[in-house]
Amino acid sequence: MVLRAALLRQECRGPHLFFADYEDSTPMGRKDPEWQKYIVVRKGSQGMELDVQEPYHR
């Protein structure tokens, strides 16, 4: 689950590094505010489903 969610988020965040290309030695940076979102993982009829959602603000 964690790997699928990390692959969906095409940026570096926390301990997860994302590289634009296999041969790059420098990881991409964070993409704020584009990726200040939640990735919700749930069990669907076809298996694991991932959904990107905006944070809830009170």
Coordinates of C-alpha atoms in Angstrom, one line a residue:
M1 CA 0.0 0.0 0.0
V2 CA 2.7 2.4 1.0
L3 CA 4.7 1.8 -2.3
R4 CA 1.6 2.3 -4.5
A5 CA 0.8 5.6 -2.7
A6 CA 4.5 6.8 -2.9
L7 CA 4.5 6.1 -6.7
L8 CA 1.4 8.2 -7.1
R9 CA 3.0 11.2 -5.4
Q10 CA 5.6 12.3 -7.9
E11 CA 7.7 14.4 -5.6
C12 CA 10.1 14.0 -2.6
R13 CA 8.4 14.1 0.8
G14 CA 9.8 12.8 4.1
P15 CA 11.9 9.7 3.6
H16 CA 10.5 9.1 0.1
L17 CA 12.7 10.3 -2.8
F18 CA 11.4 10.6 -6.3
F19 CA 13.8 10.9 -9.3
A20 CA 12.6 12.2 -12.7
D21 CA 14.8 9.6 -14.5
Y22 CA 16.5 6.3 -13.6
E23 CA 20.0 7.8 -14.2
D24 CA 19.4 11.0 -12.2
S25 CA 21.5 11.4 -9.1
T26 CA 19.5 14.4 -7.7
P27 CA 16.0 13.8 -6.5
M28 CA 13.2 16.1 -7.4
G29 CA 12.0 18.6 -4.7
R30 CA 8.7 18.9 -3.0
K31 CA 5.7 20.3 -5.0
D32 CA 3.9 22.5 -2.5
P33 CA 1.0 23.3 -2.6
E34 CA 0.2 20.9 -5.4
W35 CA 0.8 17.9 -3.2
Q36 CA -0.4 19.1 0.2
K37 CA -3.1 16.4 -0.1
Y38 CA -4.1 13.1 1.4
I39 CA -3.8 9.8 -0.4
V40 CA -6.7 7.6 0.8
V41 CA -6.3 3.8 0.3
R42 CA -9.4 1.6 0.4
K43 CA -10.4 -1.8 -0.6
G44 CA -12.5 -1.8 -3.8
S45 CA -14.2 -4.4 -5.8
Q46 CA -11.2 -4.8 -8.1
G47 CA -8.6 -4.6 -5.2
M48 CA -6.8 -1.6 -3.7
E49 CA -8.0 1.8 -4.8
L50 CA -6.1 5.1 -4.3
D51 CA -7.9 8.4 -4.1
V52 CA -6.2 11.9 -3.8
Q53 CA -8.2 14.3 -1.5
E54 CA -7.9 17.8 -0.4
P55 CA -7.3 18.3 3.4
Y56 CA -10.4 19.0 5.4
H57 CA -10.4 22.5 6.9
R58 CA -12.8 23.4 9.7

